[in-house]
CSV table of C-alpha atoms and ligand atoms in Angstrom, one decimal:
chain,number,residue,atom,x,y,z
A,91,MET,CA,-13.6,-25.6,-43.5
A,92,SER,CA,-12.9,-22.6,-41.4
A,93,LEU,CA,-9.5,-21.7,-40.0
A,94,PRO,CA,-9.1,-21.7,-36.2
A,95,ALA,CA,-8.6,-18.3,-34.6
A,96,ALA,CA,-5.0,-17.2,-34.3
A,97,PRO,CA,-3.8,-17.9,-30.7
A,98,ASP,CA,-2.0,-14.6,-30.5
A,99,ASP,CA,-5.1,-12.5,-31.5
A,100,THR,CA,-4.0,-9.1,-30.1
A,101,SER,CA,-7.6,-7.8,-29.8
A,102,GLN,CA,-8.0,-10.2,-26.9
A,103,HIS,CA,-4.8,-9.1,-25.2
A,104,ARG,CA,-5.1,-7.0,-22.0
A,105,ALA,CA,-2.5,-4.7,-20.5
A,106,GLY,CA,-2.3,-2.0,-17.9
A,107,TYR,CA,-0.8,-0.5,-14.7
A,108,VAL,CA,-2.0,-1.6,-11.3
A,109,ALA,CA,-1.1,0.2,-8.1
A,110,ILE,CA,-0.5,-1.9,-4.9
A,111,ILE,CA,-1.6,0.2,-2.0
A,112,GLY,CA,-2.0,-0.3,1.7
A,113,ARG,CA,-0.7,0.9,5.1
A,114,PRO,CA,2.9,0.2,6.0
A,115,ASN,CA,3.8,-3.5,6.7
A,116,VAL,CA,0.7,-5.2,5.2
A,117,GLY,CA,3.0,-7.1,2.7
A,118,LYS,CA,2.8,-5.0,-0.5
A,119,SER,CA,6.4,-5.5,-1.5
A,120,THR,CA,6.3,-9.2,-0.6
A,121,LEU,CA,3.3,-9.5,-2.8
A,122,LEU,CA,4.9,-7.7,-5.7
A,123,ASN,CA,8.0,-9.8,-5.5
A,124,ARG,CA,6.0,-13.0,-5.4
A,125,LEU,CA,3.9,-12.0,-8.4
A,126,VAL,CA,7.0,-11.1,-10.4
A,127,GLY,CA,9.0,-14.1,-9.1
A,128,GLU,CA,12.1,-12.0,-8.3
A,129,LYS,CA,13.0,-9.5,-5.5
A,130,VAL,CA,12.4,-6.2,-7.2
A,131,SER,CA,11.1,-4.4,-4.1
A,132,ILE,CA,12.7,-4.6,-0.8
A,133,VAL,CA,11.0,-6.2,2.3
A,134,SER,CA,11.6,-5.9,6.0
A,135,PRO,CA,9.7,-6.6,9.2
A,136,LYS,CA,10.1,-2.9,10.0
A,137,ALA,CA,7.4,-0.6,8.7
A,138,GLN,CA,8.2,2.1,6.1
A,139,THR,CA,11.0,0.3,4.3
A,140,THR,CA,9.7,1.1,0.8
A,141,ARG,CA,10.4,4.8,0.0
A,142,LEU,CA,10.2,4.8,-3.8
A,143,ARG,CA,7.7,3.7,-6.3
A,144,ILE,CA,9.0,0.4,-7.6
A,145,THR,CA,7.4,-1.5,-10.6
A,146,GLY,CA,7.2,-5.2,-11.3
A,147,ILE,CA,6.1,-6.6,-14.7
A,148,VAL,CA,4.0,-9.8,-14.9
A,149,THR,CA,3.6,-11.2,-18.3
A,150,ARG,CA,1.2,-14.1,-18.9
A,151,PRO,CA,-0.4,-15.4,-22.1
A,152,GLY,CA,-2.8,-12.7,-23.2
A,153,THR,CA,-1.9,-10.3,-20.4
A,154,GLN,CA,0.8,-7.9,-19.2
A,155,ILE,CA,0.4,-6.2,-15.9
A,156,VAL,CA,2.8,-3.5,-14.6
A,157,PHE,CA,2.4,-3.4,-10.9
A,158,VAL,CA,3.4,-0.3,-9.0
A,159,ASP,CA,4.5,-0.9,-5.4
A,160,THR,CA,4.0,2.2,-3.3
A,161,PRO,CA,5.4,3.4,0.0
A,162,GLY,CA,3.1,2.7,2.9
A,163,TYR,CA,0.9,5.8,3.3
A,164,GLN,CA,2.1,7.8,6.2
A,165,THR,CA,-0.2,9.4,8.8
A,166,ALA,CA,2.6,10.4,11.2
A,167,HIS,CA,6.2,11.8,11.0
A,168,ARG,CA,6.0,15.0,9.0
A,169,SER,CA,9.4,15.2,7.3
A,170,THR,CA,9.8,16.3,3.7
A,171,LEU,CA,10.6,12.7,2.8
A,172,ASN,CA,7.3,11.5,4.2
A,173,ARG,CA,5.4,14.2,2.4
A,174,LEU,CA,7.1,13.1,-0.8
A,175,MET,CA,6.3,9.5,-0.1
A,176,ASN,CA,2.6,10.3,0.4
A,177,ARG,CA,2.5,12.4,-2.7
A,178,SER,CA,4.1,9.5,-4.5
A,179,VAL,CA,1.3,7.2,-3.4
A,180,SER,CA,-1.4,9.7,-4.5
A,181,ALA,CA,0.3,10.3,-7.8
A,182,ALA,CA,0.7,6.5,-8.5
A,183,ILE,CA,-3.0,6.0,-7.9
A,184,GLU,CA,-3.9,8.7,-10.4
A,185,GLU,CA,-1.9,7.1,-13.2
A,186,VAL,CA,-3.1,3.5,-13.0
A,187,ASP,CA,-5.9,1.5,-14.6
A,188,ALA,CA,-6.7,-0.4,-11.5
A,189,ALA,CA,-5.6,-0.9,-7.9
A,190,ILE,CA,-5.0,-3.8,-5.5
A,191,CYS,CA,-5.8,-2.6,-2.0
A,192,VAL,CA,-3.9,-4.8,0.5
A,193,VAL,CA,-5.0,-5.2,4.1
A,194,GLU,CA,-4.0,-7.8,6.7
A,195,ALA,CA,-6.6,-10.5,7.2
A,196,LEU,CA,-8.7,-9.7,10.3
A,197,ARG,CA,-6.9,-6.4,10.9
A,198,PHE,CA,-8.5,-3.2,9.7
A,199,ASP,CA,-8.1,0.2,11.3
A,200,GLU,CA,-8.3,3.9,10.5
A,201,ARG,CA,-4.9,3.7,8.8
A,202,ASP,CA,-6.3,1.1,6.3
A,203,GLN,CA,-9.4,3.3,5.9
A,204,ALA,CA,-7.2,6.3,5.1
A,205,VAL,CA,-5.5,4.4,2.3
A,206,MET,CA,-8.8,3.1,1.0
A,207,ASN,CA,-10.1,6.7,0.8
A,208,LEU,CA,-7.3,7.5,-1.7
A,209,ILE,CA,-8.8,5.2,-4.3
A,210,ALA,CA,-11.1,7.3,-6.6
A,211,PRO,CA,-14.6,5.9,-6.6
A,212,GLY,CA,-14.4,5.2,-10.4
A,213,LEU,CA,-11.1,3.2,-10.2
A,214,PRO,CA,-11.6,-0.5,-10.4
A,215,ALA,CA,-10.1,-2.2,-7.4
A,216,VAL,CA,-9.5,-5.6,-5.9
A,217,LEU,CA,-9.2,-6.1,-2.2
A,218,ALA,CA,-6.4,-8.6,-1.1
A,219,LEU,CA,-6.6,-9.9,2.4
A,220,ASN,CA,-3.0,-10.8,3.0
A,221,LYS,CA,-1.3,-13.1,5.6
A,222,ILE,CA,-4.1,-15.6,5.7
A,223,ASP,CA,-1.4,-18.2,6.7
A,224,ARG,CA,-1.7,-16.6,10.1
A,225,VAL,CA,-5.5,-17.2,10.4
A,226,ASP,CA,-6.2,-20.6,11.9
A,227,ASP,CA,-9.9,-20.4,11.8
A,228,LYS,CA,-10.7,-19.5,8.2
A,229,LYS,CA,-14.4,-19.2,9.1
A,230,ARG,CA,-13.5,-15.9,10.8
A,231,LEU,CA,-12.7,-14.4,7.4
A,232,LEU,CA,-16.3,-14.4,6.2
A,233,PRO,CA,-17.7,-11.6,8.5
A,234,PHE,CA,-14.4,-9.7,8.0
A,235,ILE,CA,-14.9,-9.9,4.2
A,236,GLU,CA,-18.5,-8.8,4.5
A,237,ARG,CA,-17.5,-5.8,6.6
A,238,LEU,CA,-14.9,-4.6,4.2
A,239,ALA,CA,-16.9,-5.3,1.0
A,240,ALA,CA,-19.5,-2.9,2.4
A,241,LEU,CA,-17.0,-0.1,2.6
A,242,ARG,CA,-16.4,0.1,-1.2
A,243,ASP,CA,-17.4,-1.5,-4.4
A,244,PHE,CA,-14.5,-3.9,-4.9
A,245,ALA,CA,-14.5,-6.0,-8.1
A,246,ALA,CA,-13.3,-9.0,-6.0
A,247,VAL,CA,-12.1,-9.8,-2.5
A,248,VAL,CA,-9.2,-12.4,-2.6
A,249,PRO,CA,-7.7,-13.8,0.6
A,250,VAL,CA,-3.9,-14.5,-0.1
A,251,SER,CA,-0.7,-15.2,1.5
A,252,ALA,CA,2.1,-13.3,-0.3
A,253,SER,CA,4.9,-15.0,1.6
A,254,LYS,CA,3.5,-18.5,1.0
A,255,GLY,CA,2.3,-17.7,-2.5
A,256,THR,CA,-1.3,-18.8,-1.8
A,257,GLN,CA,-4.1,-17.7,-4.1
A,258,LEU,CA,-2.0,-15.5,-6.3
A,259,GLU,CA,-3.4,-16.9,-9.5
A,260,ALA,CA,-6.9,-15.9,-8.3
A,261,LEU,CA,-5.6,-12.5,-7.5
A,262,LEU,CA,-4.0,-12.2,-11.0
A,263,ASP,CA,-7.1,-13.4,-12.7
A,264,ALA,CA,-9.3,-10.9,-10.8
A,265,THR,CA,-6.9,-8.1,-11.6
A,266,THR,CA,-6.6,-9.0,-15.3
A,267,SER,CA,-10.3,-8.7,-15.8
A,268,LEU,CA,-10.1,-5.0,-14.8
A,269,LEU,CA,-7.6,-4.1,-17.5
A,270,PRO,CA,-8.3,-2.5,-20.8
A,271,PRO,CA,-7.6,-4.4,-24.0
A,272,GLY,CA,-4.2,-3.5,-25.6
A,273,PRO,CA,-0.8,-4.8,-26.5
A,274,ALA,CA,2.0,-5.5,-24.0
A,275,PRO,CA,4.1,-2.3,-23.5
A,276,PHE,CA,7.2,-4.2,-22.4
A,277,ASP,CA,9.1,-7.3,-23.6
A,278,GLY,CA,8.0,-10.5,-21.9
A,279,ASP,CA,11.3,-11.1,-20.1
A,280,GLU,CA,11.5,-7.6,-18.5
A,281,LEU,CA,10.9,-7.6,-14.7
A,282,THR,CA,10.8,-4.0,-13.9
A,283,THR,CA,11.0,-0.5,-15.3
A,284,VAL,CA,13.3,0.7,-12.5
A,285,SER,CA,17.0,1.2,-13.3
A,286,GLU,CA,19.7,-1.1,-12.0
A,287,ARG,CA,21.1,2.0,-10.2
A,288,VAL,CA,18.0,2.5,-8.2
A,289,LEU,CA,17.6,-1.3,-7.6
A,290,ALA,CA,21.1,-1.4,-6.2
A,291,ALA,CA,20.5,1.4,-3.8
A,292,GLU,CA,17.3,-0.2,-2.7
A,293,LEU,CA,18.9,-3.6,-2.1
A,294,LEU,CA,21.6,-1.9,0.0
A,295,ARG,CA,18.9,-0.1,2.0
A,296,GLU,CA,17.1,-3.4,2.6
A,297,LYS,CA,20.3,-4.9,4.2
A,298,LEU,CA,20.6,-1.8,6.5
A,299,PHE,CA,17.1,-2.3,7.6
A,300,ARG,CA,17.7,-6.0,8.3
A,301,LEU,CA,21.0,-5.8,9.9
A,302,LEU,CA,20.8,-2.7,12.0
A,303,GLY,CA,18.8,-2.0,15.2
A,304,GLU,CA,15.6,0.0,15.3
A,305,GLU,CA,16.7,3.6,15.2
A,306,VAL,CA,19.5,3.7,12.6
A,307,PRO,CA,17.8,2.7,9.2
A,308,TYR,CA,15.1,5.4,9.3
A,309,GLY,CA,17.8,8.1,9.3
A,310,THR,CA,19.8,6.3,6.6
A,311,ALA,CA,19.9,6.7,2.8
A,312,VAL,CA,22.1,5.2,0.1
A,313,GLU,CA,23.6,7.3,-2.7
A,314,ILE,CA,25.1,5.5,-5.7
A,315,GLU,CA,28.1,7.5,-6.6
A,316,ARG,CA,29.3,5.3,-9.5
A,317,PHE,CA,27.7,2.5,-11.5
A,318,GLU,CA,29.8,1.1,-14.3
A,319,THR,CA,29.1,-2.0,-16.4
A,320,ARG,CA,32.0,-3.5,-18.3
A,321,GLY,CA,31.5,-6.8,-20.0
A,322,GLY,CA,29.5,-8.9,-17.5
A,323,LEU,CA,30.9,-7.0,-14.4
A,324,ARG,CA,29.1,-4.2,-12.6
A,325,ARG,CA,31.2,-2.0,-10.4
A,326,ILE,CA,29.2,0.0,-7.9
A,327,CYS,CA,30.4,2.7,-5.5
A,328,ALA,CA,27.9,3.7,-2.9
A,329,ALA,CA,27.8,6.0,0.1
A,330,ILE,CA,25.6,5.2,3.0
A,331,LEU,CA,24.4,8.5,4.5
A,332,VAL,CA,23.7,8.5,8.2
A,333,ALA,CA,22.1,11.3,10.2
A,334,LYS,CA,24.5,11.3,13.2
A,335,ASN,CA,28.2,10.7,13.9
A,336,SER,CA,27.2,8.1,16.5
A,337,GLN,CA,25.4,6.0,13.8
A,338,LYS,CA,28.5,5.8,11.7
A,339,GLY,CA,30.2,3.3,14.0
A,340,MET,CA,27.0,1.2,14.2
A,341,VAL,CA,26.8,0.9,10.4
A,342,ILE,CA,30.5,0.1,10.1
A,343,GLY,CA,30.6,-2.4,13.0
A,344,LYS,CA,33.6,-3.9,14.8
A,345,GLY,CA,36.5,-4.1,12.4
A,346,GLY,CA,34.2,-3.1,9.5
A,347,GLU,CA,32.2,-6.3,9.9
A,348,LYS,CA,28.7,-4.9,9.6
A,349,LEU,CA,29.5,-2.9,6.5
A,350,LYS,CA,31.1,-6.0,5.0
A,351,THR,CA,27.9,-8.1,5.6
A,352,VAL,CA,25.7,-5.4,4.1
A,353,GLY,CA,27.9,-5.4,1.0
A,354,THR,CA,28.1,-9.2,0.7
A,355,GLN,CA,24.3,-9.8,1.1
A,356,ALA,CA,23.4,-6.9,-1.3
A,357,ARG,CA,25.9,-8.3,-3.8
A,358,HIS,CA,24.3,-11.7,-3.8
A,359,ASP,CA,20.8,-10.2,-4.4
A,360,MET,CA,22.2,-8.0,-7.2
A,361,GLU,CA,24.0,-10.8,-8.9
A,362,ARG,CA,20.8,-12.8,-9.0
A,363,LEU,CA,18.6,-9.9,-10.1
A,364,PHE,CA,21.0,-8.5,-12.7
A,365,GLY,CA,22.3,-11.8,-13.9
A,366,GLY,CA,26.1,-11.0,-13.7
A,367,LYS,CA,29.0,-10.4,-11.4
A,368,VAL,CA,28.9,-7.4,-9.1
A,369,HIS,CA,31.7,-5.6,-7.3
A,370,ILE,CA,30.6,-3.2,-4.5
A,371,GLU,CA,32.6,-0.5,-2.7
A,372,LEU,CA,30.9,1.1,0.3
A,373,TRP,CA,31.6,3.9,2.6
A,374,VAL,CA,29.7,5.8,5.3
A,375,LYS,CA,29.1,9.5,5.4
A,376,VAL,CA,27.5,11.6,8.1
A,377,ARG,CA,24.9,13.9,6.5
A,378,SER,CA,22.3,15.3,8.9
A,379,GLY,CA,19.1,16.6,7.6
A,380,TRP,CA,19.0,14.9,4.3
A,381,ALA,CA,15.3,13.8,4.9
A,382,ASP,CA,14.4,17.5,4.9
A,383,ASP,CA,16.8,18.7,2.2
A,384,PRO,CA,15.0,18.9,-1.2
A,385,SER,CA,18.3,18.8,-3.2
A,386,ALA,CA,19.6,15.8,-1.3
A,387,LEU,CA,16.3,14.0,-1.7
A,388,LYS,CA,16.3,14.7,-5.4
A,389,ARG,CA,19.8,13.2,-5.7
A,390,LEU,CA,18.6,10.1,-3.9
A,391,GLY,CA,15.7,9.7,-6.3
A,392,TYR,CA,12.9,10.8,-4.0
A,393,THR,CA,11.1,13.0,-6.5
A,394,GLU,CA,7.4,13.1,-7.3
B,462,LIG,P1,5.0,-3.5,3.0
B,462,LIG,O1,5.5,-2.4,4.0
B,462,LIG,O2,3.5,-3.4,2.9
B,462,LIG,O3,5.7,-3.4,1.7
B,462,LIG,O4,5.3,-4.9,3.7
B,462,LIG,P2,6.5,-5.9,3.4
B,462,LIG,O5,6.3,-6.6,2.1
B,462,LIG,O6,7.8,-5.2,3.6
B,462,LIG,O7,6.3,-7.0,4.5
B,462,LIG,C1,6.2,-6.6,5.9
B,462,LIG,C2,6.3,-7.9,6.7
B,462,LIG,O8,5.2,-8.7,6.6
B,462,LIG,C3,7.6,-8.6,6.4
B,462,LIG,O9,8.2,-9.1,7.6
B,462,LIG,C4,7.0,-9.8,5.6
B,462,LIG,O10,7.8,-10.9,5.6
B,462,LIG,C5,5.7,-10.0,6.2
B,462,LIG,N1,4.7,-10.7,5.3
B,462,LIG,C6,4.4,-10.3,4.1
B,462,LIG,N2,3.4,-11.1,3.5
B,462,LIG,C7,3.2,-12.0,4.5
B,462,LIG,C8,2.3,-13.2,4.5
B,462,LIG,O11,1.6,-13.5,3.5
B,462,LIG,N3,2.3,-13.9,5.7
B,462,LIG,C9,3.0,-13.6,6.7
B,462,LIG,N4,2.9,-14.3,7.8
B,462,LIG,N5,3.9,-12.5,6.7
B,462,LIG,C10,4.0,-11.8,5.6
B,463,LIG,MG1,7.1,-2.1,1.0
């Protein structure tokens, strides 16, 4: 009588890093969060919300994938921040085992092409056509898939809806098959490699993007000045940096109302993600030119 194979046979285990790339606003961060099952990367209807490389870890039986969300690759706005963000995309893609290239279903232009060109010819890649929930006539997807499949040798093309969670198993399966064999580098319950400090700053930035008008958030940054954990309580002091004096009032709002809402909403997200109580103190500082100041950018975490 022969013994059955051990179910946790590590020689069959696969693990690796996978970059999620695409032009701004195609839904990369939404996809990452949906795959991980928690909000590790911030999302907004405004383009260029993601500035840092954020990771999300997905652990399934036999596989662990560390997804790397990247800022949308910029072709305009030549600030030092944008240059750093582009370098961060290029660097991310050099370090990974595979890539998921995200485009919007039925929308492909030269910005998508520019991103696709960043993927080295030898890097295995899956093409995800996102936002298929917006496509009523699914027959229109076929010629679109054919057109894109001709541009590069993708291992698979998977239509998905990140916000609805459609077809994500298929995307995970296609991605898993591109990974090398190896043990899981992280514990199964870890969601990200990013520090709580950085996640806190990002969640505050997301609220600024959501609650403020068009012009303010792009000139805004969040600097965590103190982050202390005692028992189950996290105490966070953060400064919101704005570019101009006139923006200070907009962030604070009438009677401090806007700032309060930013803090409350960010706190709810943090308590969920960190699994404990959070106390936030916020203030607003005018600091012009931070997006072109290398030392300020370094303090804010925008390094290569
Ligand atoms: P990123 O810039 O590529 O990271 O894009 P985000 O994840 O921030 O998403 C940009 C916008 O697209 C947000 O308003 C999302 O809610 C929206 N979005 C993302 N995925 C989907 C989807 O599958 N369907 C629809 N209809 N909208 C989506
Ligand atoms: Mg994003």
